Short mmCIF file of C-alpha atoms in Angstrom, two decimals:
data_model
loop_
_atom_site.label_atom_id
_atom_site.label_comp_id
_atom_site.label_asym_id
_atom_site.label_seq_id
_atom_site.Cartn_x
_atom_site.Cartn_y
_atom_site.Cartn_z
CA UNK A 1127 -0.19 0.30 0.11
CA UNK A 1128 1.12 2.96 -0.37
CA UNK A 1129 -0.87 5.74 1.17
CA UNK A 1130 -4.44 6.37 0.08
CA UNK A 1131 -3.65 4.33 -3.36
CA UNK A 1132 -4.01 -0.05 -3.42
CA UNK A 1133 -0.38 -0.23 -4.32
CA UNK A 1134 2.79 1.34 -5.12
CA UNK A 1135 2.27 3.61 -8.29
CA UNK A 1136 4.23 6.06 -9.76
CA UNK A 1137 4.39 8.86 -12.28
CA UNK A 1138 7.06 10.34 -15.27
CA UNK A 1139 7.09 13.75 -15.90
CA UNK A 1140 5.28 13.06 -19.30
CA UNK A 1141 2.38 11.73 -17.20
CA UNK A 1142 2.20 8.39 -17.60
CA UNK A 1143 1.35 6.74 -14.61
CA UNK A 1144 2.38 2.81 -13.44
CA UNK A 1145 0.59 0.42 -11.34
CA UNK A 1146 3.16 -1.83 -10.11
CA UNK A 1147 0.20 -4.05 -7.90
CA UNK A 1148 -1.23 -4.69 -11.19
CA UNK A 1149 1.16 -3.61 -13.83
CA UNK A 1150 -1.48 -0.96 -15.41
CA UNK A 1151 -0.67 2.01 -17.01
CA UNK A 1152 -2.65 5.24 -17.64
CA UNK A 1153 -1.50 8.45 -19.35
CA UNK A 1154 -3.02 11.41 -17.39
CA UNK A 1155 -3.39 14.91 -18.99
CA UNK A 1156 -1.74 18.23 -17.33
CA UNK A 1157 -4.80 18.30 -14.58
CA UNK A 1158 -4.21 14.57 -13.72
CA UNK A 1159 -0.91 15.10 -13.17
CA UNK A 1160 -1.23 17.73 -10.83
CA UNK A 1161 -4.06 16.49 -9.27
CA UNK A 1162 -1.55 13.47 -8.83
CA UNK A 1163 1.09 14.99 -7.56
CA UNK A 1164 -1.17 16.39 -4.87
CA UNK A 1165 -2.78 12.89 -3.82
CA UNK A 1166 0.59 11.53 -3.48
CA UNK A 1167 1.74 14.79 -1.52
CA UNK A 1168 -1.39 13.67 0.41
CA UNK A 1169 -2.45 18.05 0.40
CA UNK A 1170 -6.16 18.09 1.99
CA UNK A 1171 -8.79 17.84 -0.06
CA UNK A 1172 -10.09 21.61 0.70
CA UNK A 1173 -6.10 22.87 -0.17
CA UNK A 1174 -6.36 20.63 -3.41
CA UNK A 1175 -9.55 22.72 -4.48
CA UNK A 1176 -7.57 26.30 -4.22
CA UNK A 1177 -4.18 25.10 -5.07
CA UNK A 1178 -5.83 24.30 -8.71
CA UNK A 1179 -8.03 27.09 -8.79
CA UNK A 1180 -4.90 28.92 -9.14
CA UNK A 1181 -2.57 27.08 -11.07
CA UNK A 1182 -5.49 26.58 -14.05
CA UNK A 1183 -7.28 29.56 -13.62
CA UNK A 1184 -10.55 28.40 -13.08
CA UNK A 1185 -13.52 28.55 -10.91
CA UNK A 1186 -14.42 26.57 -8.01
CA UNK A 1187 -17.39 24.80 -10.02
CA UNK A 1188 -14.60 23.68 -12.95
CA UNK A 1189 -12.10 22.62 -10.04
CA UNK A 1190 -14.13 20.51 -8.03
CA UNK A 1191 -15.61 19.01 -11.22
CA UNK A 1192 -12.18 18.26 -12.18
CA UNK A 1193 -11.06 16.50 -8.97
CA UNK A 1194 -14.56 14.37 -8.84
CA UNK A 1195 -14.03 13.22 -12.13
CA UNK A 1196 -10.25 12.17 -11.70
CA UNK A 1197 -11.25 10.53 -8.43
CA UNK A 1198 -14.00 8.58 -10.04
CA UNK A 1199 -11.37 7.03 -13.02
CA UNK A 1200 -9.33 6.29 -10.23
CA UNK A 1201 -11.52 4.19 -8.12
CA UNK A 1202 -13.08 2.74 -11.55
CA UNK A 1203 -9.42 1.83 -12.28
CA UNK A 1204 -9.23 0.18 -8.95
CA UNK A 1205 -6.18 2.82 -8.49
CA UNK A 1206 -7.86 4.03 -4.86
CA UNK A 1207 -10.91 2.87 -2.72
CA UNK B 301 37.40 -24.98 -13.73
CA UNK B 302 33.61 -23.70 -14.80
CA UNK B 303 30.45 -25.40 -14.82
CA UNK B 304 28.61 -27.41 -17.53
CA UNK B 305 24.92 -26.86 -17.79
CA UNK B 306 22.79 -29.26 -20.22
CA UNK B 307 19.67 -27.46 -20.71
CA UNK B 308 16.59 -29.11 -22.85
CA UNK B 309 13.04 -27.07 -24.08
CA UNK B 310 15.05 -25.18 -27.04
CA UNK B 311 12.51 -24.59 -30.24
CA UNK B 312 11.28 -21.03 -29.40
CA UNK B 313 8.40 -20.58 -31.77
CA UNK B 314 5.00 -18.72 -30.60
CA UNK B 315 5.03 -20.71 -28.54
CA UNK B 316 8.36 -20.74 -27.04
CA UNK B 317 9.93 -23.04 -25.00
CA UNK B 318 11.71 -22.28 -21.60
CA UNK B 319 15.50 -23.17 -22.40
CA UNK B 320 16.40 -20.43 -24.34
CA UNK B 321 15.42 -17.87 -21.70
CA UNK B 322 17.17 -19.88 -19.19
CA UNK B 323 20.29 -19.63 -21.68
CA UNK B 324 20.62 -16.51 -21.78
CA UNK B 325 20.03 -15.82 -17.89
CA UNK B 326 23.28 -17.96 -17.06
CA UNK B 327 24.83 -15.53 -19.72
CA UNK B 328 23.95 -12.29 -18.40
CA UNK B 329 25.64 -10.36 -18.24
CA UNK B 330 29.08 -11.32 -19.08
CA UNK B 331 28.69 -14.81 -20.22
CA UNK B 332 28.89 -18.30 -18.38
CA UNK B 333 32.11 -19.54 -16.90
CA UNK B 334 31.51 -23.19 -18.72
CA UNK B 335 30.18 -24.84 -21.68
CA UNK B 336 25.98 -24.64 -22.34
CA UNK B 337 24.77 -28.02 -23.48
CA UNK B 338 21.76 -28.12 -25.96
CA UNK B 339 19.66 -31.56 -25.01
CA UNK B 340 16.79 -31.57 -28.56
CA UNK B 341 14.16 -33.35 -28.94
CA UNK B 342 13.98 -32.28 -33.04
CA UNK B 343 16.59 -31.08 -35.27
CA UNK B 344 14.47 -28.08 -35.83
CA UNK B 345 14.79 -27.03 -32.50
CA UNK B 346 15.17 -23.65 -33.06
CA UNK B 347 17.60 -22.78 -30.87
CA UNK B 348 20.58 -25.46 -31.40
CA UNK B 349 20.98 -23.24 -34.33
CA UNK B 350 21.92 -19.80 -32.32
CA UNK B 351 25.64 -20.61 -31.39
CA UNK B 352 25.78 -17.53 -29.25
CA UNK B 353 23.95 -19.13 -27.00
CA UNK B 354 25.29 -23.10 -26.77
CA UNK B 355 28.84 -24.43 -26.90
CA UNK B 356 27.74 -28.15 -28.11
CA UNK B 357 24.00 -29.46 -29.23
CA UNK B 358 23.00 -33.39 -28.61
CA UNK B 359 19.77 -34.93 -30.00
CA UNK B 360 18.06 -36.65 -27.64
CA UNK B 361 15.10 -39.23 -27.48
CA UNK B 362 11.39 -37.93 -26.62
CA UNK B 363 10.70 -37.83 -23.06
CA UNK B 364 7.77 -40.24 -23.37
CA UNK B 365 10.81 -43.18 -24.76
CA UNK B 366 12.04 -45.67 -22.64
CA UNK B 367 13.89 -44.04 -20.04
CA UNK B 368 16.77 -46.47 -19.68
CA UNK B 369 17.15 -45.34 -23.63
CA UNK B 370 17.38 -41.33 -22.48
CA UNK B 371 19.49 -42.25 -19.52
CA UNK B 372 22.31 -43.71 -21.91
CA UNK B 373 22.11 -40.76 -24.31
CA UNK B 374 22.50 -38.41 -21.53
CA UNK B 375 25.22 -40.26 -20.03
CA UNK B 376 26.88 -40.73 -23.70
CA UNK B 377 26.88 -36.76 -23.99
CA UNK B 378 28.36 -36.59 -20.26
CA UNK B 379 31.26 -38.63 -21.23
CA UNK B 380 31.49 -36.46 -24.13
CA UNK B 381 30.71 -33.53 -23.09
CA UNK B 382 30.37 -33.51 -18.78
CA UNK B 383 27.09 -31.73 -17.56
CA UNK B 384 27.82 -30.83 -13.87
CA UNK B 385 24.10 -29.72 -13.84
CA UNK B 386 21.11 -30.81 -16.15
CA UNK B 387 17.91 -28.27 -16.23
CA UNK B 388 14.64 -29.56 -17.73
CA UNK B 389 12.17 -26.24 -19.07
CA UNK B 390 9.43 -29.15 -19.80
CA UNK B 391 6.51 -30.05 -18.12
CA UNK B 392 6.37 -33.37 -19.95
CA UNK B 393 10.24 -34.04 -19.04
CA UNK B 394 9.62 -33.57 -15.12
CA UNK B 395 8.08 -37.15 -14.56
CA UNK B 396 10.93 -39.13 -16.57
CA UNK B 397 13.98 -36.47 -14.89
CA UNK B 398 12.12 -37.31 -11.25
CA UNK B 399 12.41 -41.18 -12.30
CA UNK B 400 16.90 -40.69 -13.74
CA UNK B 401 17.55 -38.68 -10.95
CA UNK B 402 19.46 -40.83 -8.97
CA UNK B 403 21.30 -42.69 -12.01
CA UNK B 404 22.01 -39.37 -13.34
CA UNK B 405 23.55 -38.06 -9.67
CA UNK B 406 25.50 -41.52 -9.43
CA UNK B 407 26.98 -40.50 -12.90
CA UNK B 408 27.74 -36.64 -11.10
CA UNK B 409 25.04 -34.94 -13.27
CA UNK B 410 22.95 -32.82 -10.45
CA UNK B 411 19.45 -31.55 -10.74
CA UNK B 412 17.14 -29.68 -8.79
CA UNK B 413 13.50 -30.94 -9.02
CA UNK B 414 10.82 -31.23 -7.16
CA UNK B 415 9.92 -35.20 -5.46
CA UNK B 416 7.40 -37.10 -7.20
CA UNK B 417 4.70 -36.81 -4.33
CA UNK B 418 4.96 -33.25 -4.14
CA UNK B 419 4.92 -32.62 -8.19
CA UNK B 420 1.58 -35.02 -8.01
CA UNK B 421 -0.48 -32.59 -5.35
CA UNK B 422 -0.12 -30.16 -8.15
CA UNK B 423 -1.12 -31.70 -11.57
CA UNK B 424 -4.24 -30.48 -12.59
CA UNK B 425 -6.18 -33.48 -11.62
CA UNK B 426 -5.20 -32.57 -7.86
CA UNK B 427 -4.32 -29.34 -7.28
CA UNK B 428 -8.20 -28.07 -6.06
CA UNK B 429 -7.38 -30.78 -3.78
CA UNK B 430 -4.70 -28.91 -2.89
CA UNK B 431 -5.77 -25.85 -2.47
CA UNK B 432 -8.56 -26.82 -0.53
CA UNK B 433 -6.49 -28.58 2.20
CA UNK B 434 -4.18 -25.92 2.32
CA UNK B 435 -7.02 -23.09 2.50
CA UNK B 436 -5.77 -21.78 -0.40
CA UNK B 437 -8.74 -20.32 -3.61
CA UNK B 438 -9.35 -21.89 -6.23
CA UNK B 439 -12.18 -22.38 -9.23
CA UNK B 440 -14.35 -25.05 -9.04
CA UNK B 441 -13.42 -28.00 -10.90
CA UNK B 442 -14.24 -31.15 -11.92
CA UNK B 443 -12.45 -33.97 -12.90
CA UNK B 444 -13.56 -36.28 -15.75
CA UNK B 445 -12.46 -39.44 -16.16
CA UNK B 446 -15.79 -40.55 -18.41
CA UNK B 447 -18.27 -39.51 -20.58
CA UNK B 448 -21.34 -40.42 -17.92
CA UNK B 449 -19.57 -37.44 -15.34
CA UNK B 450 -20.04 -34.66 -17.90
CA UNK B 451 -23.87 -33.67 -17.45
CA UNK B 452 -23.59 -33.61 -13.43
CA UNK B 453 -20.29 -31.45 -13.91
CA UNK B 454 -21.60 -28.68 -16.45
CA UNK B 455 -24.61 -28.68 -14.23
CA UNK B 456 -22.65 -27.92 -10.68
CA UNK B 457 -20.23 -25.45 -12.49
CA UNK B 458 -22.43 -23.60 -14.91
CA UNK B 459 -21.44 -21.60 -18.34
CA UNK B 460 -19.10 -20.33 -18.97
CA UNK B 461 -16.49 -22.83 -18.05
CA UNK B 462 -13.19 -24.06 -19.28
CA UNK B 463 -12.14 -27.36 -20.27
CA UNK B 464 -8.66 -28.46 -19.71
CA UNK B 465 -6.63 -31.25 -20.70
CA UNK B 466 -4.63 -33.66 -18.90
CA UNK B 467 -1.19 -32.06 -19.56
CA UNK B 468 -1.72 -28.81 -22.28
CA UNK B 469 -4.65 -26.51 -24.19
CA UNK B 470 -7.47 -24.86 -22.53
CA UNK B 471 -10.56 -23.49 -24.20
CA UNK B 472 -13.37 -21.18 -23.31
CA UNK B 473 -17.13 -23.10 -23.59
CA UNK B 474 -20.17 -21.42 -23.52
CA UNK B 475 -22.63 -23.71 -24.65
CA UNK B 476 -22.69 -27.83 -24.17
CA UNK B 477 -21.64 -28.26 -27.73
CA UNK B 478 -18.57 -26.54 -27.23
CA UNK B 479 -18.10 -28.38 -24.14
CA UNK B 480 -18.76 -32.04 -26.12
CA UNK B 481 -16.52 -30.97 -28.77
CA UNK B 482 -13.64 -30.20 -26.96
CA UNK B 483 -14.26 -32.84 -24.50
CA UNK B 484 -13.95 -34.89 -27.77
CA UNK B 485 -10.54 -33.58 -28.86
CA UNK B 486 -9.00 -33.66 -25.67
CA UNK B 487 -10.15 -37.36 -25.13
CA UNK B 488 -8.57 -37.98 -28.38
CA UNK B 489 -5.40 -36.14 -28.00
CA UNK B 490 -4.32 -36.54 -24.83
CA UNK B 491 -6.51 -39.05 -23.20
CA UNK B 492 -8.39 -38.82 -19.71
CA UNK B 493 -8.66 -37.20 -17.26
CA UNK B 494 -10.56 -33.97 -18.45
CA UNK B 495 -10.78 -31.41 -16.39
CA UNK B 496 -13.60 -28.45 -15.96
CA UNK B 497 -13.44 -25.77 -14.29
CA UNK B 498 -15.72 -22.53 -13.57
CA UNK B 499 -14.64 -19.15 -15.18
CA UNK B 500 -13.89 -16.55 -12.68
CA UNK B 501 -14.08 -12.77 -14.01
CA UNK B 502 -10.49 -11.91 -13.31
CA UNK B 503 -6.78 -10.45 -13.82
CA UNK B 504 -4.62 -13.01 -14.33
CA UNK B 505 -1.28 -12.67 -12.77
CA UNK B 506 1.95 -15.23 -13.34
CA UNK B 507 5.10 -15.51 -10.83
CA UNK B 508 8.04 -17.52 -11.31
CA UNK B 509 9.19 -18.85 -7.92
CA UNK B 510 11.84 -20.85 -6.73
CA UNK B 511 11.58 -22.94 -3.61
CA UNK B 512 14.62 -24.92 -1.76
CA UNK B 513 12.64 -28.09 -0.93
CA UNK B 514 12.48 -27.32 3.13
CA UNK B 515 9.32 -24.38 2.35
CA UNK B 516 11.38 -21.55 1.96
CA UNK B 517 10.81 -19.46 -0.97
CA UNK B 518 14.27 -17.94 -2.71
CA UNK B 519 12.80 -15.73 -5.49
CA UNK B 520 10.20 -14.33 -6.98
CA UNK B 521 9.06 -12.42 -9.76
CA UNK B 522 5.02 -11.53 -10.39
CA UNK B 523 4.19 -10.34 -13.81
CA UNK B 524 1.01 -9.28 -15.67
CA UNK B 525 1.00 -10.51 -19.52
CA UNK B 526 0.62 -7.44 -21.56
CA UNK B 527 0.32 -9.04 -25.15
CA UNK B 528 -0.75 -12.74 -25.73
CA UNK B 529 -0.46 -14.63 -28.62
CA UNK B 530 -3.72 -16.49 -30.58
CA UNK B 531 -2.13 -18.98 -28.18
CA UNK B 532 -2.53 -17.33 -25.22
CA UNK B 533 1.33 -17.45 -24.41
CA UNK B 534 3.28 -14.14 -23.29
CA UNK B 535 4.59 -11.62 -26.25
CA UNK B 536 4.77 -8.76 -23.88
CA UNK B 537 4.61 -8.55 -19.95
CA UNK B 538 5.98 -6.33 -17.21
CA UNK B 539 7.08 -7.11 -13.93
CA UNK B 540 5.31 -6.03 -10.41
CA UNK B 541 5.63 -5.35 -6.92
CA UNK B 542 2.80 -6.49 -5.40
CA UNK B 543 2.60 -8.34 -1.49
CA UNK B 544 -0.87 -10.33 -2.21
CA UNK B 545 0.88 -12.27 -4.87
CA UNK B 546 4.67 -12.77 -3.05
CA UNK B 547 2.53 -13.26 0.29
CA UNK B 548 0.34 -16.33 -1.52
CA UNK B 549 3.49 -17.92 -3.57
CA UNK B 550 5.51 -17.58 -0.05
CA UNK B 551 2.28 -19.81 0.79
CA UNK B 552 2.02 -22.17 -2.02
CA UNK B 553 5.95 -22.94 -1.98
CA UNK B 554 5.84 -23.61 2.18
CA UNK B 555 2.84 -25.49 2.11
CA UNK B 556 4.50 -27.96 -1.33
CA UNK B 557 8.19 -27.52 0.27
CA UNK B 558 8.88 -27.35 -3.21
CA UNK B 559 11.93 -27.69 -4.85
CA UNK B 560 13.26 -25.88 -8.27
CA UNK B 561 11.03 -23.25 -10.37
CA UNK B 562 7.86 -22.98 -11.31
CA UNK B 563 5.39 -20.54 -12.62
CA UNK B 564 2.32 -19.95 -10.74
CA UNK B 565 -0.49 -19.07 -12.41
CA UNK B 566 -2.82 -16.65 -10.49
CA UNK B 567 -6.39 -15.07 -10.98
CA UNK B 568 -7.53 -12.11 -8.58
CA UNK B 569 -11.42 -11.70 -8.94
CA UNK B 570 -12.59 -8.33 -9.80
CA UNK B 571 -15.21 -7.96 -7.73
CA UNK B 572 -14.24 -10.03 -4.57
CA UNK B 573 -10.39 -9.54 -4.97
CA UNK B 574 -9.76 -12.79 -3.80
CA UNK B 575 -6.28 -14.74 -5.60
CA UNK B 576 -7.44 -18.29 -7.04
CA UNK B 577 -4.09 -20.77 -7.82
CA UNK B 578 -4.90 -21.83 -11.01
CA UNK B 579 -1.91 -24.02 -11.99
CA UNK B 580 1.55 -24.70 -10.78
CA UNK B 581 4.02 -25.36 -13.72
CA UNK B 582 6.85 -27.36 -12.42
CA UNK B 583 9.76 -25.53 -14.48
CA UNK B 584 10.95 -22.04 -15.12
CA UNK B 585 8.15 -19.78 -17.91
CA UNK B 586 9.38 -18.95 -21.15
CA UNK B 587 9.38 -15.44 -19.84
CA UNK B 588 12.66 -16.20 -17.41
CA UNK B 589 14.89 -13.97 -19.25
CA UNK B 590 12.39 -10.80 -17.49
CA UNK B 591 13.39 -11.93 -13.98
CA UNK B 592 16.96 -11.83 -14.36
CA UNK B 593 16.26 -8.10 -16.29
CA UNK B 594 14.27 -7.38 -13.21
CA UNK B 595 17.36 -8.37 -10.72
CA UNK B 596 16.66 -11.88 -9.91
CA UNK B 597 18.81 -14.55 -11.59
CA UNK B 598 17.22 -17.66 -10.83
CA UNK B 599 18.22 -20.31 -13.49
CA UNK B 600 21.70 -19.09 -11.84
CA UNK B 601 20.31 -20.15 -8.03
CA UNK B 602 18.92 -23.02 -9.49
CA UNK B 603 22.36 -24.04 -10.29
CA UNK B 604 23.55 -23.37 -7.45
CA UNK B 605 21.23 -25.16 -5.49
CA UNK B 606 21.24 -28.76 -8.28
CA UNK B 607 24.91 -28.02 -6.82
CA UNK B 608 24.16 -28.42 -3.37
CA UNK B 609 25.16 -24.40 -2.69
CA UNK B 610 24.03 -22.23 -0.27
CA UNK B 611 21.64 -19.99 -1.09
CA UNK B 612 19.91 -16.92 0.48
CA UNK B 613 16.94 -15.24 -0.74
CA UNK B 614 17.25 -12.58 -3.09
CA UNK B 615 16.20 -9.16 -2.18
CA UNK B 616 12.16 -8.41 -3.69
CA UNK B 617 12.70 -7.99 -7.55
CA UNK B 618 12.28 -4.83 -9.73
CA UNK B 619 8.92 -3.63 -10.85
CA UNK B 620 8.59 -2.14 -14.15
CA UNK B 621 10.43 -4.04 -16.15
CA UNK B 622 8.98 -5.10 -19.39
CA UNK B 623 10.00 -7.40 -22.14
CA UNK B 624 8.81 -7.72 -25.61
CA UNK B 625 9.43 -11.16 -27.52
CA UNK B 626 11.04 -10.45 -30.95
CA UNK B 627 11.20 -13.04 -33.81
CA UNK B 628 14.79 -12.95 -35.77
CA UNK B 629 16.33 -15.21 -38.35
CA UNK B 630 19.00 -17.14 -37.64
CA UNK B 631 21.37 -17.86 -40.47
CA UNK B 632 23.32 -20.79 -40.64
CA UNK B 633 25.24 -23.57 -42.90
CA UNK B 634 23.71 -26.86 -44.36
CA UNK B 635 26.22 -28.74 -42.43
CA UNK B 636 24.77 -28.25 -38.93
CA UNK B 637 21.81 -29.78 -39.99
CA UNK B 638 23.46 -32.37 -41.59
CA UNK B 639 25.29 -33.35 -38.24
CA UNK B 640 22.58 -32.95 -36.52
CA UNK B 641 20.39 -35.75 -38.67
CA UNK B 642 23.20 -37.59 -39.41
CA UNK B 643 25.27 -38.08 -35.95
CA UNK B 644 23.02 -35.87 -33.81
CA UNK B 645 25.14 -33.85 -32.67
CA UNK B 646 27.29 -30.76 -32.90
CA UNK B 647 29.93 -28.69 -31.46
CA UNK B 648 29.80 -25.28 -32.14
#
């Protein structure tokens, strides 16, 4: 286990994500990479929202949607519970 | 003086035998201090045409031939080119080498393979019982020894189900007609028993392990196959770091007191996440060189074990190492084919 992830998960600078437990790989876009990196740093959800709004210059509603979408995809992929 | 190793399973087509990967591992990274002797069953076993891998090749009789004839041939080869260790790499050879082991040992040829009763426990026919006795999950399985047992077993398992031959091949069947077709094929090809098995919607993982005969696992490399041939054989794969797979492998090898290499086939149920043991192949897998790339040189370990050396467990294998199989052409002189055909041996 690696923090909130179900197994060790690493990401390259280009956004290529590798799940060491299952061998599956994923390509993350810029937003996904940003959220993933903050998740690894165990940044709190409220802080994450704030950071995304600032980084991508978007409103709260869009930022929240981006986070929700990303978490949903991670769950579907079995990377988090 | 270097260690000379005889290796079988040198036919590497789209369903490759493990011998080539074993030799490449022994020679990794700076060559092998000793001779590598290829033991081939057919003059067209592809690996014997690779002079970079082998020092000598000898034809040997097929494993189902009279074991005395095979022994005599191996002793002849040993007399020509000393073999300190033999690594058999095919399922169909295990019983033969188990039988020949005392005579080979007497002649100074070491092998490191499981005992007859141990390998029998995990044969396709008995593995479900082994799992039950050791609290290891496995799919519902029925062993069919006569056609009369078929209907009842189909009803108990339900569709889809797998029809498996006692040694090779497995087919997924969705209807009774499909079951009957493959059942007849298997019966003709491999004979009884035929195995019916529940299909689990699952992720498949494979682990190559080495056991020390005392219940310890000395090395283990779990992988996920990422590309398959139409025969379901790995054409690409990636190594994993997965505690559940590692712990299950350890438990299995401990329960068996396994000696030597094996390949565990594990299915993880997509819903329950339970790990089911499907098969144990009593040999190195064809993708063994991937283990070497992941910092676990298991063939070298098996040579040491065969020679009675003390071997410590290896650190956890590196995850994220991948392989892609690559077919190539070997060009060679006609004299090689001539020598293998006429005198049954070739010295490169």
